[in-house]
Short mmCIF file of C-alpha atoms in Angstrom, two decimals:
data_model
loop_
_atom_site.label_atom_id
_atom_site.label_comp_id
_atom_site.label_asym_id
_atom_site.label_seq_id
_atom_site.Cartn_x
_atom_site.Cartn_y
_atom_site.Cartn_z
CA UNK A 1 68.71 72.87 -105.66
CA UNK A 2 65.36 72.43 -106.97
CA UNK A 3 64.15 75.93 -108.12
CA UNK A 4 60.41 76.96 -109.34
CA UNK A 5 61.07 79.61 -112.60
CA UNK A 6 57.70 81.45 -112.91
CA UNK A 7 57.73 82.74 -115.83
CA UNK A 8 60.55 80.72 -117.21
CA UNK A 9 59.54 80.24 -120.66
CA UNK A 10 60.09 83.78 -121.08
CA UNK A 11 62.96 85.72 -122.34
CA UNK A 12 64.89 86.38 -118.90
CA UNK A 13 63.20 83.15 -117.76
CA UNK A 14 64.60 80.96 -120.23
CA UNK A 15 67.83 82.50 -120.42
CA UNK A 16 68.13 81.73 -116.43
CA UNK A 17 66.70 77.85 -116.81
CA UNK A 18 69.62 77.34 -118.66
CA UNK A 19 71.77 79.01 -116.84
CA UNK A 20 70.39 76.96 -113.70
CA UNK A 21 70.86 73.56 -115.24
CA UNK A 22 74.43 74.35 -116.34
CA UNK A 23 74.88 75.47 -112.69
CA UNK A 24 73.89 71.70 -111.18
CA UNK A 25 70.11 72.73 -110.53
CA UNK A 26 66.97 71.39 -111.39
CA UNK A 27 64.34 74.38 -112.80
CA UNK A 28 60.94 73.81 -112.68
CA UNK A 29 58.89 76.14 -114.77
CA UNK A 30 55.29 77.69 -114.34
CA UNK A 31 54.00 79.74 -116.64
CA UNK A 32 50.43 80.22 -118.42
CA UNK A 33 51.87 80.86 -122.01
CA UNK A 34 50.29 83.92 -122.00
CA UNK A 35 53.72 85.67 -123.50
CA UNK A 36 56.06 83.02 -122.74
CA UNK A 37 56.73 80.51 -125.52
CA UNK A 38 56.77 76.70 -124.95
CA UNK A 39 59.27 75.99 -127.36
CA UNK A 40 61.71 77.75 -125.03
CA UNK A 41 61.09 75.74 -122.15
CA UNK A 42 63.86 72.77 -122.94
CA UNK A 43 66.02 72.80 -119.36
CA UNK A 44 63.39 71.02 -116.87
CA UNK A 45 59.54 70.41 -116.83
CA UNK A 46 56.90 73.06 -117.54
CA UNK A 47 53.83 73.09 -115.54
CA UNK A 48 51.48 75.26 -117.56
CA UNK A 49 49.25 78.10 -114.83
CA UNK A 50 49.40 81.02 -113.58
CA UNK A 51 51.25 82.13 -110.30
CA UNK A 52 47.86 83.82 -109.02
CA UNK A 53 46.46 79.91 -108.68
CA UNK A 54 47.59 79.83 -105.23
CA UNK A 55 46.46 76.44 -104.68
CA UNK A 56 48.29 75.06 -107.70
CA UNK A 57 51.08 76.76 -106.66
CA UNK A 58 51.74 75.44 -103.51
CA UNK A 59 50.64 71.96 -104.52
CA UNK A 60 53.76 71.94 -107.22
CA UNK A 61 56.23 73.84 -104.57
CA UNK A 62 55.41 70.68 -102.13
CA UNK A 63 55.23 67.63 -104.99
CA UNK A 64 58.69 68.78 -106.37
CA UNK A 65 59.83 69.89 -102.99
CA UNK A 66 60.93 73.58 -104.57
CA UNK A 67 63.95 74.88 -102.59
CA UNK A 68 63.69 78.79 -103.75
CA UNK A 69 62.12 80.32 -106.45
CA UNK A 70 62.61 82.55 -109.41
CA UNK A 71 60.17 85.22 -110.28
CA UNK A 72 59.91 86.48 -113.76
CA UNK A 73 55.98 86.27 -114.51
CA UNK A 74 54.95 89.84 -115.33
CA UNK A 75 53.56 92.04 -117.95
CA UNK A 76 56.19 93.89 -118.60
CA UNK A 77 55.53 97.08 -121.47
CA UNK A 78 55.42 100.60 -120.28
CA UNK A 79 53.66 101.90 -123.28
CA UNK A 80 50.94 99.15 -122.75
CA UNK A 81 51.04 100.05 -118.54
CA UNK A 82 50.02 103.22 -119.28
CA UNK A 83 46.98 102.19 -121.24
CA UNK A 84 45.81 99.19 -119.26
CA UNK A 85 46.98 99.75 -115.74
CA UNK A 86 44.21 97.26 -114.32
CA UNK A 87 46.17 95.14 -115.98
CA UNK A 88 49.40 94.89 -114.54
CA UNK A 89 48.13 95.79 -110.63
CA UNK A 90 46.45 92.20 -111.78
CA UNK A 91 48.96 89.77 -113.29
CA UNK A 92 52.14 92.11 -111.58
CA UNK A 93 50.73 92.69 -108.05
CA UNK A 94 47.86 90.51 -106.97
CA UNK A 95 48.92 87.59 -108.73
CA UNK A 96 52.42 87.77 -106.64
CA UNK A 97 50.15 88.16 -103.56
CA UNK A 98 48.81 84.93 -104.43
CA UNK A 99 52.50 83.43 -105.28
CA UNK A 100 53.89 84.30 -102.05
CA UNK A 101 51.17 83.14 -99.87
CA UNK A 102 51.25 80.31 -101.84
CA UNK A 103 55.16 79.88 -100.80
CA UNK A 104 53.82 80.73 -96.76
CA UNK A 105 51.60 77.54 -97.25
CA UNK A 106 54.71 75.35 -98.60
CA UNK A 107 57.17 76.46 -96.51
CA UNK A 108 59.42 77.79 -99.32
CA UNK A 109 60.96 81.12 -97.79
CA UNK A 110 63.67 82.07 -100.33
CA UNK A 111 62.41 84.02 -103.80
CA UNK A 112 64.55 85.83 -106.07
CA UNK A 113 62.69 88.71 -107.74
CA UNK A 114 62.31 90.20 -111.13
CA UNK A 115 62.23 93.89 -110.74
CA UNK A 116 63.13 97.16 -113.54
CA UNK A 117 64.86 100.40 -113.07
CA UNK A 118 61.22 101.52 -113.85
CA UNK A 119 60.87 101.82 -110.41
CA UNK A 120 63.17 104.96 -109.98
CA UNK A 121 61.11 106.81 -112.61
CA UNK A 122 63.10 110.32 -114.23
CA UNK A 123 66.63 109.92 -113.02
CA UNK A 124 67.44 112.96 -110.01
CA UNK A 125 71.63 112.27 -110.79
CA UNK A 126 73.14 109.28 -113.08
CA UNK A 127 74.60 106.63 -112.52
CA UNK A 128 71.41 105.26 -110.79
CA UNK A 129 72.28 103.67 -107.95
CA UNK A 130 70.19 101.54 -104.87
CA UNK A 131 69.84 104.36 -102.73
CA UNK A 132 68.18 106.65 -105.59
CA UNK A 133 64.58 107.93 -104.77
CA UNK A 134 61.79 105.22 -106.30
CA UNK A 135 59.17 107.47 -108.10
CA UNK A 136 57.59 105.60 -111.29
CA UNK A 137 56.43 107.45 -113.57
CA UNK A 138 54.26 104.62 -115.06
CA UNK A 139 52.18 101.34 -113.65
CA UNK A 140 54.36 99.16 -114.87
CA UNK A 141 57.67 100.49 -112.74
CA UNK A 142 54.24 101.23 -110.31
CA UNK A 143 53.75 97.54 -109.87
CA UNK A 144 57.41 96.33 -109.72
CA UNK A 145 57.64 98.72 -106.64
CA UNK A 146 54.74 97.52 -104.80
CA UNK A 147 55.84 94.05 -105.06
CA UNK A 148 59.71 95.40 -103.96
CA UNK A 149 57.50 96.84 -100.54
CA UNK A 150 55.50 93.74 -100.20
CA UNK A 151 58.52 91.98 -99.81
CA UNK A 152 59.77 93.73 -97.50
CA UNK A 153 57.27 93.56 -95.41
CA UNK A 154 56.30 89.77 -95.93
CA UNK A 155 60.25 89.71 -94.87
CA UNK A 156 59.50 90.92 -91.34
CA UNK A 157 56.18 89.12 -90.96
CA UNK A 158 56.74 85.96 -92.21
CA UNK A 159 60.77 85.23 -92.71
CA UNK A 160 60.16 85.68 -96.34
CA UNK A 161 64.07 86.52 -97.32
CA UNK A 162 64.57 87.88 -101.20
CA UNK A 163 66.71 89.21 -103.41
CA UNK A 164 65.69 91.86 -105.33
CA UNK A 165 67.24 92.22 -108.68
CA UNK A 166 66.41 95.63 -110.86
CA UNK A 167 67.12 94.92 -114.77
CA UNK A 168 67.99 97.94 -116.65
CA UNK A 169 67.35 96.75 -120.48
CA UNK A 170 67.77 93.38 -121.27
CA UNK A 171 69.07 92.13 -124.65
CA UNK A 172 70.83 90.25 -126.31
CA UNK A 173 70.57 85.92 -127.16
CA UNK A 174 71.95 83.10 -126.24
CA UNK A 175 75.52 82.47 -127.58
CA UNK A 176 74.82 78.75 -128.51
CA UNK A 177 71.89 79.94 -130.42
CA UNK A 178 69.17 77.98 -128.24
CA UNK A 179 66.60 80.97 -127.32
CA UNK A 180 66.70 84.38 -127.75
CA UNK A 181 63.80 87.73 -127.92
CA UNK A 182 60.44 86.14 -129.86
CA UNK A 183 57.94 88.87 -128.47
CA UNK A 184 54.67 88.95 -130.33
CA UNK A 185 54.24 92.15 -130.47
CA UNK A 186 57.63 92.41 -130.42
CA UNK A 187 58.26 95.94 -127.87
CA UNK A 188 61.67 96.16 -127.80
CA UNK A 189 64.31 98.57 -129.57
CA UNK A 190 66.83 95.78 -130.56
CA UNK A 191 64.66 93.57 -132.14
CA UNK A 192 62.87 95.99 -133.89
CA UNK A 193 65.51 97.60 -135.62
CA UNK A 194 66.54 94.35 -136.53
CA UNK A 195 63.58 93.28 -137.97
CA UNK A 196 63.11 96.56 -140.19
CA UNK A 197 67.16 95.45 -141.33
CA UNK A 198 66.38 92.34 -142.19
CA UNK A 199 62.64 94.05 -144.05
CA UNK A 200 59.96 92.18 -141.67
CA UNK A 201 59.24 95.57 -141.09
CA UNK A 202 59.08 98.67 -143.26
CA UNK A 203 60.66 100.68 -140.89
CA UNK A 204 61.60 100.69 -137.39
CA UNK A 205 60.13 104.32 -135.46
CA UNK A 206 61.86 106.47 -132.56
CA UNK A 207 59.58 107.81 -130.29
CA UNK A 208 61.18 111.21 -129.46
CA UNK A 209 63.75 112.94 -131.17
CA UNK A 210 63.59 116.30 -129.16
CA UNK A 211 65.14 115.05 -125.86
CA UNK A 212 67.52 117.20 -124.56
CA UNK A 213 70.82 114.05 -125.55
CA UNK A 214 73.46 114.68 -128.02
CA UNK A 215 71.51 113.24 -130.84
CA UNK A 216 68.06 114.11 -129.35
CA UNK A 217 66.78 110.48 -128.80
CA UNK A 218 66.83 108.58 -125.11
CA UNK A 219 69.59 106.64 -123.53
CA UNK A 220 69.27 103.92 -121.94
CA UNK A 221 71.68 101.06 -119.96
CA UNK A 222 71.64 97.49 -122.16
CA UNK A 223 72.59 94.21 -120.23
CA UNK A 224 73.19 91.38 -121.76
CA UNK A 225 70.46 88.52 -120.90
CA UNK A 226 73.14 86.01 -120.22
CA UNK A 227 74.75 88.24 -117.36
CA UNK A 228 71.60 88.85 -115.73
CA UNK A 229 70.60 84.86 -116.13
CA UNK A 230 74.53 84.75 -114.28
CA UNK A 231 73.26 87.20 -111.94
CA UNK A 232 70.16 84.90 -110.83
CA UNK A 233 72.33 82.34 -109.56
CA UNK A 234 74.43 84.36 -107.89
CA UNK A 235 71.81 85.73 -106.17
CA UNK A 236 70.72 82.03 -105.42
CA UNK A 237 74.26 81.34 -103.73
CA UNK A 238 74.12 84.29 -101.83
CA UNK A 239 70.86 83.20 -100.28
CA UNK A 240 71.66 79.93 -99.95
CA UNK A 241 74.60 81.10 -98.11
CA UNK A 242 72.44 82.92 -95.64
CA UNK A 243 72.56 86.53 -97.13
CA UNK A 244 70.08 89.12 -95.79
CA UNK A 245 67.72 90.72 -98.00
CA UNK A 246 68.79 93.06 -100.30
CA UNK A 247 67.65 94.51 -103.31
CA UNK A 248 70.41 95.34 -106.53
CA UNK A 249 70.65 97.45 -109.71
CA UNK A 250 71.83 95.39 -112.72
CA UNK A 251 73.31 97.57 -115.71
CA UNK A 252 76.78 98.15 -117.69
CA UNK A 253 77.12 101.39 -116.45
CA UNK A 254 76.80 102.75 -119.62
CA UNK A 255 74.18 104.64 -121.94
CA UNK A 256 73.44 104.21 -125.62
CA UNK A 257 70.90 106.11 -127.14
CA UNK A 258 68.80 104.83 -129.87
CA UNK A 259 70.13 106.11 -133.02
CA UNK A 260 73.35 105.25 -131.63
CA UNK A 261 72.14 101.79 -131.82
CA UNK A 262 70.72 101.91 -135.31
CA UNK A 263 73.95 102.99 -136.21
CA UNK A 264 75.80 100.00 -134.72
CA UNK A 265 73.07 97.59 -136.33
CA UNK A 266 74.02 99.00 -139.58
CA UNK A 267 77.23 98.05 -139.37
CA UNK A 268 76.34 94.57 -138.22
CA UNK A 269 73.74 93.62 -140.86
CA UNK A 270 75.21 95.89 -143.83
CA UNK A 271 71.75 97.64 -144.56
CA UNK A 272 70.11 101.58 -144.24
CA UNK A 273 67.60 101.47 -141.87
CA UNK A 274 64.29 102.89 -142.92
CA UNK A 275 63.42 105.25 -139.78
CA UNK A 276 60.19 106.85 -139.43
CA UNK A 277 60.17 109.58 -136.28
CA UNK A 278 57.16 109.46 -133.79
CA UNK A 279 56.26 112.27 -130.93
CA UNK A 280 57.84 111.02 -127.51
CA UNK A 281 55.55 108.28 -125.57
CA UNK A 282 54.42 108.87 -122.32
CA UNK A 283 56.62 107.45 -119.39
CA UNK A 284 59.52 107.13 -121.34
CA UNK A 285 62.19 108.99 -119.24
CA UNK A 286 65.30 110.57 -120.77
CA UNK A 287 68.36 108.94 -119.71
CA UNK A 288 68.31 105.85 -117.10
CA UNK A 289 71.94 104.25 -116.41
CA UNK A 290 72.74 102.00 -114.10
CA UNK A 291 75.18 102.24 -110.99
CA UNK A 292 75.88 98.85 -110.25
CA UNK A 293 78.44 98.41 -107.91
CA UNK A 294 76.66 97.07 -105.34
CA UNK A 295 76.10 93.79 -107.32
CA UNK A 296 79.46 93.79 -107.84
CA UNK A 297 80.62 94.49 -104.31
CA UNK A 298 78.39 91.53 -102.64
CA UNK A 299 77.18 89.01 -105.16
CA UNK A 300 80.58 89.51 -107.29
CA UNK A 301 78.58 89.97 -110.03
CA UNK A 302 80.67 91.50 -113.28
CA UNK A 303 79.01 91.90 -116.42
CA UNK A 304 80.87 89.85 -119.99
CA UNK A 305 79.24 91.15 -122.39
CA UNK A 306 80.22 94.71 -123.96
CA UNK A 307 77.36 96.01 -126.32
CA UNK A 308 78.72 94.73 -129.55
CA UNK A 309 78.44 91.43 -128.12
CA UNK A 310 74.89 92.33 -127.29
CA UNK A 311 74.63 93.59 -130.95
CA UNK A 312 75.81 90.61 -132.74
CA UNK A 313 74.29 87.69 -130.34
CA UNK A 314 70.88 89.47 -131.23
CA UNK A 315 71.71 89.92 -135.17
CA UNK A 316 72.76 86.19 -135.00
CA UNK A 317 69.61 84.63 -132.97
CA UNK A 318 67.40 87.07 -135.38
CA UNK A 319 69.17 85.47 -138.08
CA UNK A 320 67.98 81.52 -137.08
CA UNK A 321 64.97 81.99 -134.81
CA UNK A 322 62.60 81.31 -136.96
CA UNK A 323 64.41 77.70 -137.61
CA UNK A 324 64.52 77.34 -134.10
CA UNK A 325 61.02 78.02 -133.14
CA UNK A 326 59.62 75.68 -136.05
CA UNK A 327 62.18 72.81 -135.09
CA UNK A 328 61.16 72.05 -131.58
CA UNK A 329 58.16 70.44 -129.69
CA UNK A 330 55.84 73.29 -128.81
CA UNK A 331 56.38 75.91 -130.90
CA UNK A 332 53.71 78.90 -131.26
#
């Protein structure tokens, strides 16, 4: 199958271009480079736009005769949502308006969604599971849930069919090395810490040590970024095969809170982490883990990765990136 990756020279995005191409497919990528990198765009073409261009959109869904499509092209920070919410209603919401009529005008019907257990906001019971309440408790899982409705209804209207797919925290690289996390800023936990191990960084902060965990920091549900890539193309099958719409939660099933993770990265890299402790940020909930059984159930999805494998693919791609990123056509 032919598939258009929005977003693909992202994290997720890359991570699932490869996965694609190992799978028999053909990705196309569109991206505008905003966040993504062009270096990481090395399984298929890369036509550089943005998916709110509806007429170049459709014009590459009909010249490379696109057979479903992947959407990861998002702004994707809660900290920054909650300080530029104009923001991500743009690139998140009205720029997918503009993606999917774009797909009306081609003809392509199937579309494979990037959404985030943002959308359930503070957990009402754990694990969290498809039929918990959605109630965001911040634009970003705001806009993720808008699109998840739109869909829904485009569904009925226009035989739109989807897949909705709800990442708990991605991390994690690449086993062969390839691609991995190169945020700049970099947002997330695992890198961070990493970076402050390796002394990038002078120290790596926790926002919140007063929540009400056994250490007093939050816990949240790590996936590997290789089994949610593996997820993406089981989703494709199960479209492909003539599945109905459906939306699923993607997590181990297990919570890790964050000195529990500087802990482990200790371990790993052999250093003291220099921690300096911040007040809590606003919509940051206390716990979110996922319950993923659905995924399991219909698309026979089953996580690989434990979180030490998370742990040391991450310590490893933090360990090369910076060779990788220089060595390649592209790089930022």
């Amino acid at each position: 199958m032919r598939i258009l990756v929005a977003g693909g020279a992202g994290y997720i995005g890359s991570h699932t271009c490869k996965a694609l191409s190992r799978a028999g497919h053909i990705p196309i990528v569109i991206d505008d480079l905003s966040t993504g990198n062009e270096w990481a765009v090395r399984w298929g073409k890369l036509v550089r736009g943005n998916i709110g261009h509806q007429d170049l959109v459709t014009r590459v869904l009909r010249d490379e005769r696109i057979d479903a499509v992947m959407h990861f092209a998002a702004s994707a920070y809660v900290g920054e949502s909650m300080l530029e919410p104009a923001k991500y209603f743009q690139n998140n919401v009205v720029n997918t308006l503009g993606f999917l009529d774009a797909m009306r005008s081609a003809g392509v019907r199937d579309i494979i969604f990037s959404s985030t257990c943002a959308t359930f906001g503070d957990p009402l019971r754990l694990p969290i599971d498809e039929s918990h309440p959605q109630n965001p408790v911040n634009p970003y899982g705001e806009s993720k849930l808008i699109v998840e409705r739109i869909l829904r209804w485009y569904g009925g209207a226009y035989g739109v069919r989807w897949v909705v797919l709800r990442y708990f925290n991605a991390a994690g690289a690449d086993a062969d090395g390839e691609i991995g996390e190169a945020h700049d800023p970099e947002p997330h936990v695992i890198p961070l810490i990493m970076q402050a191990a390796k002394g990038d960084r002078a120290n790596f902060a926790i926002f919140g040590t007063d929540y009400s965990t056994p250490d007093g920091t939050p816990i949240r549900d790590y996936v590997h970024v290789e089994d949610l890539a593996k997820a993406h193309i089981l989703a494709l099958q199960y479209l492909a095969a003539g599945g109905e719409s459906e939306a699923f939660n993607l997590g181990m099933g297990e919570g890790f809170s964050v000195r529990q993770i500087i802990a482990m990265v200790e371990r790993v890299c052999g250093h003291t982490i220099p921690i300096l402790e911040k007040p809590r940020r606003l919509g940051d909930p206390e716990r979110l883990i996922a319950g993923a059984a659905h995924a399991r159930q219909v698309l026979g999805w089953q996580p690989e990765h434990n979180f030490g494998s998370i742990i040391a693919s991450a310590w490893a791609w933090e360990g090369h990136r910076v060779t990788v990123q220089s060595s390649l056509p592209g790089k930022e």
